[in-house]
Amino acid sequence: MHAPPRQSIVLLFLAALALAGGGFWWAGQRQGAAATPGVYVALGASDAVGVGADRPERDGWVPLVQAGLPPGTQLVNLGVSGATLGDVLAAQLPVALDARPRWVTLWPGVNDLRDGVALDTFAGQLDTLLGRLAGAPGATVVVLNIPDLRVLPAFAGVDHAQLDATVHQWNAVIADAARRHGALLVDLYAGWRELAAHPEYVSADGFHPSSAGYRRIADFALAALKAHERASSGAWRRV
């Protein structure tokens, strides 16, 4: 893959975010067009940063997904702790598009929900973001939905019936947007039922995944990606 355009602008933007306290890193060295199968861009918040993992740079779900992609895949991790979908749309998406990604992951919703963002606002932002990503040539977009928050200690004092109803509403919006824009949906709500039997999947803060939890999330994301690749070409496509 050729080097992305306006590389110097991208690097300046990333440096500015770092100075502002954003938590992200650009992992992987550029290896030349012939040897590099593609770029993987991770959008998101503290989940992409790997908060809660013992070694975020290795044990977060984003680096674990990168490790499961074809050898030589470059990672551009734009995750910033505390980011809402509006932040992702305004600050992360332009950098992601400049990177000409082969794969993009996004786990939206939880910060917006906790911050009181209106569902209609979230829906419009997600529609815009996925629409822009759908126009990126050759990009496969993976969207994770909101897991069952009732089993997290951080939500112990919340009305569980109301919380679950809200999560279902938000997940319906996420599923609809993913379907309309051709993104792969990873249903963490359904897959995360095992969490109740595995409290070790949650970190000490009672909210973020632990290293073990991130491993399961990475497993779900990679399974969706590999199933998509098998269905479309029979193997990982090199670009």
mmCIF file of C-alpha atoms in Angstrom:
data_model
loop_
_atom_site.group_PDB
_atom_site.id
_atom_site.type_symbol
_atom_site.label_atom_id
_atom_site.label_comp_id
_atom_site.label_asym_id
_atom_site.label_seq_id
_atom_site.Cartn_x
_atom_site.Cartn_y
_atom_site.Cartn_z
ATOM 1 C CA MET A 1 0.000 0.000 0.000
ATOM 2 C CA HIS A 2 1.271 3.449 -0.876
ATOM 3 C CA ALA A 3 1.936 5.924 1.942
ATOM 4 C CA PRO A 4 -1.201 7.920 2.818
ATOM 5 C CA PRO A 5 -1.523 11.484 1.479
ATOM 6 C CA ARG A 6 -0.886 14.500 3.659
ATOM 7 C CA GLN A 7 1.167 12.347 6.034
ATOM 8 C CA SER A 8 2.785 15.329 7.681
ATOM 9 C CA ILE A 9 -0.632 16.814 8.472
ATOM 10 C CA VAL A 10 -1.760 13.534 9.993
ATOM 11 C CA LEU A 11 1.325 13.332 12.195
ATOM 12 C CA LEU A 12 0.880 16.905 13.364
ATOM 13 C CA PHE A 13 -2.731 16.159 14.221
ATOM 14 C CA LEU A 14 -1.750 13.075 16.198
ATOM 15 C CA ALA A 15 0.917 15.037 18.059
ATOM 16 C CA ALA A 16 -1.606 17.726 18.958
ATOM 17 C CA LEU A 17 -3.960 15.124 20.376
ATOM 18 C CA ALA A 18 -1.157 13.627 22.445
ATOM 19 C CA LEU A 19 -0.283 17.020 23.905
ATOM 20 C CA ALA A 20 -3.941 17.478 24.799
ATOM 21 C CA GLY A 21 -3.833 14.316 26.875
ATOM 22 C CA GLY A 22 -5.337 11.863 24.378
ATOM 23 C CA GLY A 23 -4.498 8.226 24.889
ATOM 24 C CA PHE A 24 -3.560 6.635 21.584
ATOM 25 C CA TRP A 25 -0.561 5.245 19.850
ATOM 26 C CA TRP A 26 0.495 4.486 16.316
ATOM 27 C CA ALA A 27 1.814 0.933 16.388
ATOM 28 C CA GLY A 28 3.728 -0.792 13.614
ATOM 29 C CA GLN A 29 6.468 0.438 11.348
ATOM 30 C CA ARG A 30 5.950 1.239 7.700
ATOM 31 C CA GLN A 31 7.497 -1.553 5.640
ATOM 32 C CA GLY A 32 7.108 -0.604 2.012
ATOM 33 C CA ALA A 33 4.186 -1.060 -0.338
ATOM 34 C CA ALA A 34 4.950 -4.588 -1.497
ATOM 35 C CA ALA A 35 5.341 -6.026 2.007
ATOM 36 C CA THR A 36 2.388 -4.377 3.755
ATOM 37 C CA PRO A 37 -1.000 -6.083 3.453
ATOM 38 C CA GLY A 38 -3.013 -3.195 4.853
ATOM 39 C CA VAL A 39 -3.749 -0.662 7.555
ATOM 40 C CA TYR A 40 -6.021 -1.316 10.529
ATOM 41 C CA VAL A 41 -7.557 1.784 12.112
ATOM 42 C CA ALA A 42 -9.149 1.616 15.548
ATOM 43 C CA LEU A 43 -11.602 4.371 16.461
ATOM 44 C CA GLY A 44 -13.007 4.817 19.929
ATOM 45 C CA ALA A 45 -12.426 5.654 23.555
ATOM 46 C CA SER A 46 -10.802 4.007 26.570
ATOM 47 C CA ASP A 47 -11.659 0.561 25.210
ATOM 48 C CA ALA A 48 -9.381 1.173 22.218
ATOM 49 C CA VAL A 49 -6.701 2.558 24.550
ATOM 50 C CA GLY A 50 -6.944 -0.669 26.574
ATOM 51 C CA VAL A 51 -7.794 0.841 29.956
ATOM 52 C CA GLY A 52 -8.183 -1.995 32.451
ATOM 53 C CA ALA A 53 -5.684 -4.341 30.808
ATOM 54 C CA ASP A 54 -2.465 -5.300 32.563
ATOM 55 C CA ARG A 55 -0.448 -4.204 29.536
ATOM 56 C CA PRO A 56 -2.714 -2.068 27.335
ATOM 57 C CA GLU A 57 -0.247 -1.940 24.444
ATOM 58 C CA ARG A 58 -0.361 -5.745 24.209
ATOM 59 C CA ASP A 59 -3.452 -6.954 26.064
ATOM 60 C CA GLY A 60 -6.068 -4.489 24.796
ATOM 61 C CA TRP A 61 -8.549 -5.823 22.275
ATOM 62 C CA VAL A 62 -7.227 -3.544 19.529
ATOM 63 C CA PRO A 63 -3.611 -4.855 19.522
ATOM 64 C CA LEU A 64 -4.993 -8.378 19.869
ATOM 65 C CA VAL A 65 -7.108 -7.863 16.745
ATOM 66 C CA GLN A 66 -4.046 -6.523 14.934
ATOM 67 C CA ALA A 67 -2.131 -9.646 15.952
ATOM 68 C CA GLY A 68 -4.842 -11.772 14.328
ATOM 69 C CA LEU A 69 -4.723 -9.902 11.010
ATOM 70 C CA PRO A 70 -2.257 -10.758 8.227
ATOM 71 C CA PRO A 71 1.426 -10.343 9.173
ATOM 72 C CA GLY A 72 2.696 -6.827 8.567
ATOM 73 C CA THR A 73 -0.666 -5.142 9.144
ATOM 74 C CA GLN A 74 -0.090 -1.597 10.393
ATOM 75 C CA LEU A 75 -2.119 -0.323 13.324
ATOM 76 C CA VAL A 76 -3.318 3.257 13.629
ATOM 77 C CA ASN A 77 -4.986 3.386 17.048
ATOM 78 C CA LEU A 78 -6.872 6.652 17.445
ATOM 79 C CA GLY A 79 -8.655 5.774 20.678
ATOM 80 C CA VAL A 80 -8.883 8.586 23.229
ATOM 81 C CA SER A 81 -10.163 7.929 26.742
ATOM 82 C CA GLY A 82 -13.521 9.561 27.388
ATOM 83 C CA ALA A 83 -14.334 10.147 23.730
ATOM 84 C CA THR A 84 -17.976 10.206 22.710
ATOM 85 C CA LEU A 85 -19.124 9.414 19.199
ATOM 86 C CA GLY A 86 -19.188 13.130 18.462
ATOM 87 C CA ASP A 87 -15.505 13.316 19.391
ATOM 88 C CA VAL A 88 -14.739 10.351 17.158
ATOM 89 C CA LEU A 89 -16.576 11.951 14.261
ATOM 90 C CA ALA A 90 -14.871 15.333 14.646
ATOM 91 C CA ALA A 91 -11.310 14.386 15.612
ATOM 92 C CA GLN A 92 -10.636 10.758 14.718
ATOM 93 C CA LEU A 93 -12.506 10.138 11.467
ATOM 94 C CA PRO A 94 -10.469 12.571 9.306
ATOM 95 C CA VAL A 95 -7.222 10.892 10.399
ATOM 96 C CA ALA A 96 -8.727 7.459 9.807
ATOM 97 C CA LEU A 97 -9.725 8.312 6.252
ATOM 98 C CA ASP A 98 -6.280 9.736 5.517
ATOM 99 C CA ALA A 99 -4.744 6.427 6.589
ATOM 100 C CA ARG A 100 -6.620 4.586 3.796
ATOM 101 C CA PRO A 101 -7.617 1.701 6.062
ATOM 102 C CA ARG A 102 -8.235 -1.877 5.039
ATOM 103 C CA TRP A 103 -9.975 -2.557 8.372
ATOM 104 C CA VAL A 104 -11.725 -0.235 10.814
ATOM 105 C CA THR A 105 -13.160 -1.066 14.230
ATOM 106 C CA LEU A 106 -15.475 0.989 16.418
ATOM 107 C CA TRP A 107 -17.164 0.240 19.753
ATOM 108 C CA PRO A 108 -19.589 3.147 20.233
ATOM 109 C CA GLY A 109 -22.339 3.983 22.678
ATOM 110 C CA VAL A 110 -21.333 3.499 26.290
ATOM 111 C CA ASN A 111 -19.739 6.918 26.844
ATOM 112 C CA ASP A 112 -22.597 8.631 25.019
ATOM 113 C CA LEU A 113 -25.153 6.778 27.108
ATOM 114 C CA ARG A 114 -23.392 7.636 30.377
ATOM 115 C CA ASP A 115 -22.911 11.275 29.329
ATOM 116 C CA GLY A 116 -26.607 11.759 28.592
ATOM 117 C CA VAL A 117 -26.285 12.163 24.825
ATOM 118 C CA ALA A 118 -29.722 11.955 23.204
ATOM 119 C CA LEU A 119 -30.308 8.754 21.264
ATOM 120 C CA ASP A 120 -31.397 10.721 18.188
ATOM 121 C CA THR A 121 -28.115 12.670 18.283
ATOM 122 C CA PHE A 122 -26.117 9.470 18.615
ATOM 123 C CA ALA A 123 -28.060 7.872 15.754
ATOM 124 C CA GLY A 124 -27.375 10.794 13.433
ATOM 125 C CA GLN A 125 -23.678 10.855 14.273
ATOM 126 C CA LEU A 126 -23.336 7.101 13.776
ATOM 127 C CA ASP A 127 -25.121 7.320 10.443
ATOM 128 C CA THR A 128 -22.744 10.068 9.299
ATOM 129 C CA LEU A 129 -19.628 8.269 10.513
ATOM 130 C CA LEU A 130 -20.489 4.901 8.985
ATOM 131 C CA GLY A 131 -21.562 6.604 5.772
ATOM 132 C CA ARG A 132 -18.145 8.264 5.480
ATOM 133 C CA LEU A 133 -16.354 5.015 6.233
ATOM 134 C CA ALA A 134 -18.487 3.156 3.697
ATOM 135 C CA GLY A 135 -17.015 5.449 1.067
ATOM 136 C CA ALA A 136 -13.439 4.430 1.918
ATOM 137 C CA PRO A 137 -12.285 2.163 -0.922
ATOM 138 C CA GLY A 138 -11.760 -1.437 0.161
ATOM 139 C CA ALA A 139 -12.387 -0.840 3.874
ATOM 140 C CA THR A 140 -14.112 -3.443 6.031
ATOM 141 C CA VAL A 141 -15.802 -1.775 9.007
ATOM 142 C CA VAL A 142 -16.539 -3.654 12.227
ATOM 143 C CA VAL A 143 -18.953 -2.183 14.785
ATOM 144 C CA LEU A 144 -19.368 -3.615 18.275
ATOM 145 C CA ASN A 145 -22.575 -3.019 20.183
ATOM 146 C CA ILE A 146 -23.169 -2.374 23.888
ATOM 147 C CA PRO A 147 -22.846 -5.422 26.156
ATOM 148 C CA ASP A 148 -25.205 -6.295 28.972
ATOM 149 C CA LEU A 149 -24.286 -3.548 31.428
ATOM 150 C CA ARG A 150 -26.358 -5.051 34.236
ATOM 151 C CA VAL A 151 -23.548 -7.470 35.127
ATOM 152 C CA LEU A 152 -20.944 -4.728 35.596
ATOM 153 C CA PRO A 153 -20.272 -3.606 39.182
ATOM 154 C CA ALA A 154 -20.174 0.027 38.001
ATOM 155 C CA PHE A 155 -23.935 -0.187 37.314
ATOM 156 C CA ALA A 156 -24.893 -1.959 40.547
ATOM 157 C CA GLY A 157 -26.910 1.017 41.820
ATOM 158 C CA VAL A 158 -28.861 1.570 38.591
ATOM 159 C CA ASP A 159 -32.388 0.313 37.893
ATOM 160 C CA HIS A 160 -31.505 -2.815 35.930
ATOM 161 C CA ALA A 161 -34.802 -3.096 34.087
ATOM 162 C CA GLN A 162 -34.565 0.479 32.800
ATOM 163 C CA LEU A 163 -30.861 0.069 32.009
ATOM 164 C CA ASP A 164 -31.489 -3.043 29.950
ATOM 165 C CA ALA A 165 -34.342 -1.416 28.053
ATOM 166 C CA THR A 166 -32.092 1.534 27.239
ATOM 167 C CA VAL A 167 -29.271 -0.717 26.056
ATOM 168 C CA HIS A 168 -31.700 -2.547 23.757
ATOM 169 C CA GLN A 169 -32.816 0.773 22.251
ATOM 170 C CA TRP A 170 -29.256 1.875 21.603
ATOM 171 C CA ASN A 171 -28.256 -1.509 20.214
ATOM 172 C CA ALA A 172 -31.180 -1.400 17.793
ATOM 173 C CA VAL A 173 -29.833 1.909 16.460
ATOM 174 C CA ILE A 174 -26.320 0.458 16.158
ATOM 175 C CA ALA A 175 -27.592 -2.646 14.352
ATOM 176 C CA ASP A 176 -29.695 -0.614 11.923
ATOM 177 C CA ALA A 177 -26.836 1.737 11.051
ATOM 178 C CA ALA A 178 -24.421 -1.166 10.557
ATOM 179 C CA ARG A 179 -26.868 -2.938 8.257
ATOM 180 C CA ARG A 180 -27.591 0.128 6.139
ATOM 181 C CA HIS A 181 -23.916 0.957 5.655
ATOM 182 C CA GLY A 182 -22.624 -2.583 5.144
ATOM 183 C CA ALA A 183 -20.611 -2.769 8.372
ATOM 184 C CA LEU A 184 -20.027 -6.014 10.243
ATOM 185 C CA LEU A 185 -21.887 -6.084 13.548
ATOM 186 C CA VAL A 186 -20.334 -7.858 16.534
ATOM 187 C CA ASP A 187 -23.128 -8.585 18.996
ATOM 188 C CA LEU A 188 -21.405 -8.235 22.358
ATOM 189 C CA TYR A 189 -24.754 -8.172 24.123
ATOM 190 C CA ALA A 190 -25.492 -11.737 23.030
ATOM 191 C CA GLY A 191 -21.915 -12.945 23.293
ATOM 192 C CA TRP A 192 -21.256 -11.343 26.649
ATOM 193 C CA ARG A 193 -23.717 -13.515 28.576
ATOM 194 C CA GLU A 194 -20.747 -15.561 29.698
ATOM 195 C CA LEU A 195 -19.559 -12.545 31.686
ATOM 196 C CA ALA A 196 -21.780 -13.472 34.607
ATOM 197 C CA ALA A 197 -19.809 -16.708 34.957
ATOM 198 C CA HIS A 198 -16.452 -15.002 34.416
ATOM 199 C CA PRO A 199 -16.059 -12.002 36.722
ATOM 200 C CA GLU A 200 -12.374 -11.999 35.814
ATOM 201 C CA TYR A 201 -13.393 -10.446 32.496
ATOM 202 C CA VAL A 202 -13.937 -7.146 34.337
ATOM 203 C CA SER A 203 -11.053 -5.027 35.615
ATOM 204 C CA ALA A 204 -10.701 -3.746 39.173
ATOM 205 C CA ASP A 205 -12.587 -0.523 38.324
ATOM 206 C CA GLY A 206 -15.781 -2.512 37.777
ATOM 207 C CA PHE A 207 -16.331 -0.980 34.351
ATOM 208 C CA HIS A 208 -13.554 -1.631 31.854
ATOM 209 C CA PRO A 209 -12.637 -5.098 30.629
ATOM 210 C CA SER A 210 -9.607 -6.845 32.084
ATOM 211 C CA SER A 211 -6.916 -8.458 29.951
ATOM 212 C CA ALA A 212 -9.036 -11.619 29.864
ATOM 213 C CA GLY A 213 -12.115 -9.616 28.908
ATOM 214 C CA TYR A 214 -10.312 -7.839 26.089
ATOM 215 C CA ARG A 215 -9.144 -11.210 24.794
ATOM 216 C CA ARG A 216 -12.759 -12.358 24.475
ATOM 217 C CA ILE A 217 -13.748 -9.128 22.733
ATOM 218 C CA ALA A 218 -10.874 -9.579 20.278
ATOM 219 C CA ASP A 219 -12.015 -13.163 19.691
ATOM 220 C CA PHE A 220 -15.511 -11.955 18.775
ATOM 221 C CA ALA A 221 -14.177 -9.255 16.423
ATOM 222 C CA LEU A 222 -11.701 -11.564 14.684
ATOM 223 C CA ALA A 223 -14.331 -14.262 14.245
ATOM 224 C CA ALA A 224 -16.567 -11.773 12.456
ATOM 225 C CA LEU A 225 -13.720 -10.536 10.268
ATOM 226 C CA LYS A 226 -12.520 -13.998 9.326
ATOM 227 C CA ALA A 227 -16.050 -15.205 8.537
ATOM 228 C CA HIS A 228 -16.489 -12.171 6.287
ATOM 229 C CA GLU A 229 -13.186 -12.827 4.521
ATOM 230 C CA ARG A 230 -14.014 -16.502 3.970
ATOM 231 C CA ALA A 231 -17.407 -15.609 2.549
ATOM 232 C CA SER A 232 -16.023 -12.976 0.194
ATOM 233 C CA SER A 233 -12.703 -14.427 -0.959
ATOM 234 C CA GLY A 234 -11.860 -17.622 0.904
ATOM 235 C CA ALA A 235 -8.836 -16.099 2.642
ATOM 236 C CA TRP A 236 -7.370 -12.844 3.896
ATOM 237 C CA ARG A 237 -7.170 -10.506 0.922
ATOM 238 C CA ARG A 238 -3.920 -8.672 0.412
ATOM 239 C CA VAL A 239 -4.176 -5.094 -0.820
#
